[in-house]
Amino acid sequence: MRQKQGQPLQGKEKHQNVGVFEDYEEGLVSFYDVEARFHISSFTDRPQSVQVGNCSSTTLTLSTGAPQGCVLSPLLYSLYTYDCTATSSSNIIVKFADDTVVVGLFSDNDERAYLEEIKHLENWCQENNLLLNVSKTKELIVDCSKKQERHYQPVRISGTTVERVDSFRYLGVYISQDLSWSRHTSSLAKKARQRLYHLRRLRDFRLPSKVLRNFYTCTIESILTGNITVWFGNSTKQDRQALQRVVRSAERITHSELPDLQTIYYKRCQTKARKIVKDPTHPNNRLFSLLSPLVLSHLNTVIMLPPLGSPFYPFSSTPPSTIMSILPRLGK
């Protein structure tokens, strides 16, 4: 969670981070009211039916909402909600398609700016013909203070109190109020172990090891490594071992060596770092600063690193000697 200036929202004794994860009941319900009526034919008098085998349902004509799965829907929705921005410097609004997160920073237990931001968002949705799905909207509070238990005012939307939760699954990742990743890693391990059954069945059919490895990569490794650059660096040793046990089980089933999660994590971080450094338009590009020219005798390159101790980039607290082995040829 970051402020507009790109500085971390530090959770200290007098500061608490809080976020509300909004969900819209139906996006673009009245898109026809928007002044820019491009692609209007895709959204009016749209025939829809369901086909199962040789059976088809009756056709229903719709003129509201955005088609589910349409490649234009996320783009048009992003354009539609472009001017929905935060009104206070202590708040930010993060949007991804129809998922919206309001992040607020409390100072001295002052919640007014945060609560006013929620009210502003509710009013904006009403003015722009959008409905908030309050039943799917959750509030998550990150309080790093250990001196005393604080009580926070409940958030209300359309007269309904928003449920406060200990963790929330956002874009495939469980975010917990204690900023640990145990909830997320346990979910990954459980899901991956379930798919080991199918891998064993394929082995019983005497399929080649190459086919088994491909199945593992597509159905199991993809689960274990989803968004790995976000959570793996700050996960505990116990959590990593639980995930690695799944990999070892797959190795015994496939009778072949599989890449460990630590190696995959390093490679993914390399790729992410290269993209950020090469893209001057990336929001976090300016967070990377030049090290004092660290040039190896066999590598003519300069390493870019974010500010030391940044919690969002695991390499920022890594010794330079280790960094050079992790990030070879960053500018390649």
Coordinates of C-alpha atoms in Angstrom, one line a residue:
M1 CA 0.0 0.0 0.0
R2 CA 1.6 3.3 -1.1
Q3 CA 0.8 6.9 -1.2
K4 CA 0.6 8.9 -4.5
Q5 CA 4.2 10.0 -4.1
G6 CA 5.3 6.4 -4.2
Q7 CA 6.5 6.3 -0.5
P8 CA 5.5 3.3 1.6
L9 CA 2.6 3.7 3.9
Q10 CA 4.4 2.9 7.1
G11 CA 2.4 1.3 9.8
K12 CA 3.7 2.6 13.1
E13 CA 2.3 3.2 16.5
K14 CA 0.4 6.3 15.4
H15 CA -0.4 5.1 11.9
Q16 CA -2.7 2.3 10.8
N17 CA -3.4 1.1 7.3
V18 CA -6.9 0.2 6.4
G19 CA -8.4 -1.0 3.2
V20 CA -11.9 -1.6 1.9
F21 CA -12.2 -4.0 -1.0
E22 CA -15.2 -2.9 -3.1
D23 CA -17.1 -5.1 -5.5
Y24 CA -19.6 -3.8 -8.0
E25 CA -22.9 -5.6 -8.4
E26 CA -23.0 -5.1 -12.2
G27 CA -20.5 -3.0 -14.2
L28 CA -21.6 -0.5 -16.9
V29 CA -25.3 -1.0 -16.1
S30 CA -26.2 2.2 -18.0
F31 CA -23.3 2.6 -20.4
Y32 CA -25.7 4.2 -22.9
D33 CA -25.7 7.4 -20.7
V34 CA -22.0 7.9 -21.3
E35 CA -21.3 10.7 -23.8
A36 CA -18.7 8.6 -25.7
R37 CA -21.0 6.0 -27.3
F38 CA -18.3 4.0 -29.1
H39 CA -19.0 0.4 -29.7
I40 CA -22.6 1.0 -28.7
S41 CA -23.8 -1.8 -30.9
S42 CA -22.0 -4.3 -28.7
F43 CA -24.0 -3.2 -25.7
T44 CA -27.5 -2.7 -27.1
D45 CA -30.0 -5.3 -28.3
R46 CA -27.5 -8.0 -27.6
P47 CA -28.9 -11.5 -28.1
Q48 CA -27.7 -14.2 -25.7
S49 CA -28.5 -17.9 -25.3
V50 CA -27.0 -20.9 -23.6
Q51 CA -26.1 -24.1 -25.5
V52 CA -25.4 -27.5 -23.9
G53 CA -24.7 -30.2 -26.5
N54 CA -27.5 -30.1 -29.0
C55 CA -29.9 -28.2 -26.7
S56 CA -30.2 -24.4 -26.8
S57 CA -32.1 -22.1 -24.5
T58 CA -34.5 -19.4 -25.7
T59 CA -32.7 -16.2 -26.8
L60 CA -32.8 -13.2 -24.5
T61 CA -32.1 -9.7 -25.7
L62 CA -30.1 -7.4 -23.4
S63 CA -29.2 -3.8 -23.5
T64 CA -27.6 -3.4 -20.1
G65 CA -24.3 -4.5 -18.6
A66 CA -21.1 -5.6 -20.3
P67 CA -20.7 -9.1 -21.8
Q68 CA -19.0 -11.5 -19.5
G69 CA -15.6 -12.4 -21.0
C70 CA -15.7 -9.8 -23.7
V71 CA -12.1 -8.4 -24.3
L72 CA -13.5 -4.9 -24.4
S73 CA -15.3 -5.0 -21.1
P74 CA -12.3 -4.3 -18.8
L75 CA -11.0 -1.6 -21.1
L76 CA -14.3 0.2 -21.3
Y77 CA -14.9 -0.2 -17.6
S78 CA -11.5 1.3 -16.8
L79 CA -12.3 4.3 -19.1
Y80 CA -15.7 4.7 -17.4
T81 CA -14.2 4.8 -13.9
Y82 CA -11.1 6.8 -14.8
D83 CA -12.2 9.9 -12.9
C84 CA -12.9 8.0 -9.7
T85 CA -9.9 9.1 -7.7
A86 CA -9.0 9.8 -4.1
T87 CA -9.9 13.2 -2.6
S88 CA -7.4 13.1 0.3
S89 CA -3.6 12.7 0.2
S90 CA -3.8 10.0 3.0
N91 CA -6.0 7.8 0.8
I92 CA -5.5 6.0 -2.5
I93 CA -7.9 4.2 -4.7
V94 CA -6.6 1.1 -6.5
K95 CA -8.6 -0.2 -9.4
F96 CA -8.3 -3.4 -11.5
A97 CA -11.2 -3.9 -13.8
D98 CA -14.3 -4.0 -11.6
D99 CA -12.3 -4.6 -8.4
T100 CA -11.7 -1.4 -6.4
V101 CA -9.7 -1.0 -3.2
V102 CA -9.8 2.1 -1.0
V103 CA -6.6 2.3 1.1
G104 CA -6.4 4.8 4.0
L105 CA -3.7 5.8 6.4
F106 CA -4.8 6.8 9.9
S107 CA -2.8 9.3 12.0
D108 CA -3.6 9.8 15.7
N109 CA -6.7 7.6 15.3
D110 CA -8.2 10.2 12.9
E111 CA -10.6 8.2 10.6
R112 CA -12.4 11.2 9.1
A113 CA -10.6 11.3 5.8
Y114 CA -11.0 7.6 5.3
L115 CA -14.7 7.5 6.1
E116 CA -15.3 10.6 3.9
E117 CA -13.5 8.8 1.1
I118 CA -15.8 5.9 1.4
K119 CA -18.8 8.2 1.3
H120 CA -17.4 10.1 -1.7
L121 CA -17.0 6.8 -3.6
E122 CA -20.6 5.8 -2.7
N123 CA -21.9 9.1 -4.0
W124 CA -19.7 8.8 -7.2
C125 CA -21.2 5.4 -7.9
Q126 CA -24.7 6.7 -7.5
E127 CA -24.1 9.6 -9.8
N128 CA -22.5 7.4 -12.4
N129 CA -25.1 4.6 -12.3
L130 CA -23.0 2.0 -10.6
L131 CA -24.1 -0.3 -7.9
L132 CA -21.8 -1.4 -5.1
N133 CA -22.3 -5.0 -4.0
V134 CA -22.1 -4.5 -0.2
S135 CA -22.3 -8.2 0.5
K136 CA -19.0 -8.8 -1.3
T137 CA -17.3 -5.6 0.1
K138 CA -14.9 -6.3 3.0
E139 CA -12.8 -4.1 5.3
L140 CA -9.3 -5.1 6.4
I141 CA -7.4 -3.2 9.1
V142 CA -3.6 -3.4 9.4
D143 CA -2.7 -2.1 12.9
C144 CA 1.0 -2.4 13.9
S145 CA 0.5 -0.9 17.3
K146 CA 1.1 -3.3 20.2
K147 CA 0.4 -0.9 23.1
Q148 CA -3.4 -1.0 23.2
E149 CA -6.3 -2.4 21.3
R150 CA -8.0 0.3 19.2
H151 CA -11.6 0.5 18.2
Y152 CA -12.6 1.7 14.7
Q153 CA -15.8 3.0 13.5
P154 CA -17.7 0.6 11.2
V155 CA -18.0 1.5 7.5
R156 CA -21.5 1.8 6.2
I157 CA -22.5 1.7 2.5
S158 CA -26.2 2.3 1.7
G159 CA -27.1 1.8 5.3
T160 CA -25.4 -1.6 5.5
T161 CA -22.4 -2.2 7.7
V162 CA -19.4 -3.6 5.8
E163 CA -18.0 -6.8 7.2
R164 CA -14.6 -6.6 8.8
V165 CA -12.3 -9.6 8.1
D166 CA -8.9 -10.9 9.1
S167 CA -7.8 -11.8 5.6
F168 CA -9.0 -11.2 2.1
R169 CA -8.3 -12.8 -1.3
Y170 CA -7.4 -10.0 -3.7
L171 CA -6.4 -10.9 -7.3
G172 CA -5.6 -14.4 -6.2
V173 CA -3.5 -13.6 -3.1
Y174 CA -4.7 -13.7 0.5
I175 CA -3.7 -10.5 2.3
S176 CA -3.8 -10.9 6.1
Q177 CA -4.1 -8.2 8.7
D178 CA -0.8 -9.2 10.3
L179 CA 0.9 -9.0 6.9
S180 CA 1.9 -12.7 7.1
W181 CA 1.6 -15.1 4.2
S182 CA 0.7 -18.3 6.1
R183 CA -3.0 -18.1 5.1
H184 CA -2.0 -17.7 1.4
T185 CA 0.7 -20.4 1.4
S186 CA -1.5 -22.9 3.2
S187 CA -4.2 -22.3 0.5
L188 CA -1.7 -22.9 -2.2
A189 CA -0.3 -26.1 -0.6
K190 CA -3.8 -27.5 -0.2
K191 CA -4.8 -26.8 -3.8
A192 CA -1.5 -28.2 -5.2
R193 CA -1.8 -31.4 -3.1
Q194 CA -5.2 -32.1 -4.6
R195 CA -3.7 -32.0 -8.1
L196 CA -1.0 -34.5 -7.1
Y197 CA -3.7 -37.1 -7.3
H198 CA -4.2 -36.5 -11.0
L199 CA -0.4 -36.6 -11.5
R200 CA -0.3 -40.1 -9.9
R201 CA -3.1 -41.3 -12.1
L202 CA -1.2 -40.2 -15.2
R203 CA 1.8 -42.1 -13.9
D204 CA -0.3 -45.2 -13.4
F205 CA -1.2 -45.0 -17.0
R206 CA 2.6 -45.2 -17.8
L207 CA 2.8 -41.9 -19.5
P208 CA 6.3 -40.7 -20.4
S209 CA 8.2 -38.5 -17.8
K210 CA 8.1 -35.6 -20.2
V211 CA 4.3 -35.6 -20.3
L212 CA 4.2 -35.9 -16.5
R213 CA 6.6 -32.9 -16.1
N214 CA 4.5 -30.9 -18.5
F215 CA 1.4 -31.7 -16.6
Y216 CA 3.1 -30.7 -13.3
T217 CA 4.3 -27.4 -14.8
C218 CA 0.8 -26.5 -16.1
T219 CA -1.4 -27.6 -13.2
I220 CA 0.8 -27.7 -10.1
E221 CA 3.8 -25.4 -10.5
S222 CA 1.6 -22.7 -11.9
I223 CA -0.4 -22.7 -8.6
L224 CA 2.6 -22.7 -6.3
T225 CA 4.3 -19.9 -8.2
G226 CA 1.3 -17.6 -8.8
N227 CA 2.4 -14.0 -7.9
I228 CA 5.5 -15.5 -6.3
T229 CA 7.4 -12.2 -6.4
V230 CA 4.9 -10.7 -4.0
W231 CA 4.8 -13.2 -1.2
F232 CA 7.7 -15.7 -1.3
G233 CA 10.4 -13.3 -0.1
N234 CA 8.5 -12.5 3.1
S235 CA 7.1 -16.0 3.8
T236 CA 8.4 -18.0 6.7
K237 CA 10.7 -21.0 6.5
Q238 CA 7.9 -23.3 7.6
D239 CA 5.6 -22.0 4.9
R240 CA 8.3 -22.5 2.2
Q241 CA 9.0 -26.0 3.4
A242 CA 5.3 -26.9 3.2
L243 CA 5.3 -25.8 -0.4
Q244 CA 8.6 -27.5 -1.2
R245 CA 7.2 -30.8 0.1
V246 CA 4.7 -30.7 -2.7
V247 CA 7.5 -30.3 -5.2
R248 CA 9.4 -33.2 -3.8
S249 CA 6.3 -35.4 -3.9
A250 CA 6.0 -34.5 -7.6
E251 CA 9.6 -35.4 -8.2
R252 CA 9.0 -38.9 -6.8
I253 CA 6.0 -39.3 -8.9
T254 CA 7.6 -38.1 -12.2
H255 CA 11.0 -39.7 -11.4
S256 CA 12.7 -36.5 -12.5
E257 CA 14.3 -33.4 -11.0
L258 CA 12.0 -30.3 -10.9
P259 CA 13.0 -26.7 -10.3
D260 CA 12.7 -25.7 -6.6
L261 CA 10.6 -22.6 -5.7
Q262 CA 13.6 -20.6 -4.6
T263 CA 15.1 -20.8 -8.0
I264 CA 11.9 -19.9 -9.7
Y265 CA 11.5 -17.0 -7.3
Y266 CA 14.9 -15.6 -8.2
K267 CA 14.3 -15.9 -11.9
R268 CA 10.9 -14.2 -11.7
C269 CA 12.4 -11.3 -9.6
Q270 CA 15.1 -10.9 -12.3
T271 CA 12.5 -10.6 -15.0
K272 CA 10.4 -8.2 -12.9
A273 CA 13.4 -6.0 -12.1
R274 CA 14.5 -5.8 -15.8
K275 CA 11.0 -4.7 -16.8
I276 CA 10.9 -2.0 -14.2
V277 CA 14.3 -0.7 -15.0
K278 CA 13.7 -0.6 -18.8
D279 CA 10.3 1.0 -18.5
P280 CA 10.5 4.7 -17.5
T281 CA 6.7 4.9 -17.4
H282 CA 6.5 2.2 -14.7
P283 CA 5.1 3.7 -11.5
N284 CA 8.0 2.2 -9.5
N285 CA 10.8 3.0 -12.0
R286 CA 12.0 6.0 -10.0
L287 CA 12.1 3.9 -6.8
F288 CA 15.2 2.1 -8.3
S289 CA 18.4 4.0 -7.8
L290 CA 21.9 3.4 -9.1
L291 CA 24.3 1.6 -6.8
S292 CA 27.8 3.0 -6.7
P293 CA 29.2 1.6 -9.9
L294 CA 29.4 -2.1 -9.0
V295 CA 30.9 -3.6 -12.1
L296 CA 32.2 -7.1 -12.2
S297 CA 35.4 -7.9 -14.1
H298 CA 33.4 -10.1 -16.5
L299 CA 30.2 -8.1 -16.6
N300 CA 30.0 -4.6 -17.9
T301 CA 26.7 -3.6 -16.2
V302 CA 25.4 -1.4 -13.4
I303 CA 22.8 -2.8 -11.0
M304 CA 19.6 -0.8 -10.2
L305 CA 18.1 -1.3 -6.7
P306 CA 15.2 0.2 -4.9
P307 CA 15.7 2.1 -1.6
L308 CA 17.3 0.0 1.1
G309 CA 14.8 -1.8 3.3
S310 CA 11.8 -1.4 1.0
P311 CA 9.3 -4.0 2.1
F312 CA 8.0 -4.4 -1.5
Y313 CA 11.3 -5.4 -3.1
P314 CA 13.1 -8.3 -1.4
F315 CA 16.4 -7.5 -3.0
S316 CA 16.6 -4.1 -1.2
S317 CA 17.9 -5.8 2.0
T318 CA 20.1 -8.4 0.3
P319 CA 23.9 -8.0 0.5
P320 CA 25.5 -6.7 -2.8
S321 CA 27.5 -9.9 -3.3
T322 CA 24.3 -12.0 -3.2
I323 CA 22.5 -9.5 -5.4
M324 CA 25.2 -9.8 -8.1
S325 CA 24.6 -13.6 -8.2
I326 CA 20.9 -13.2 -8.3
L327 CA 20.6 -10.5 -10.9
P328 CA 23.2 -11.2 -13.6
R329 CA 23.1 -8.8 -16.5
L330 CA 20.2 -6.7 -15.3
G331 CA 20.4 -4.5 -18.4
K332 CA 20.6 -7.4 -20.8

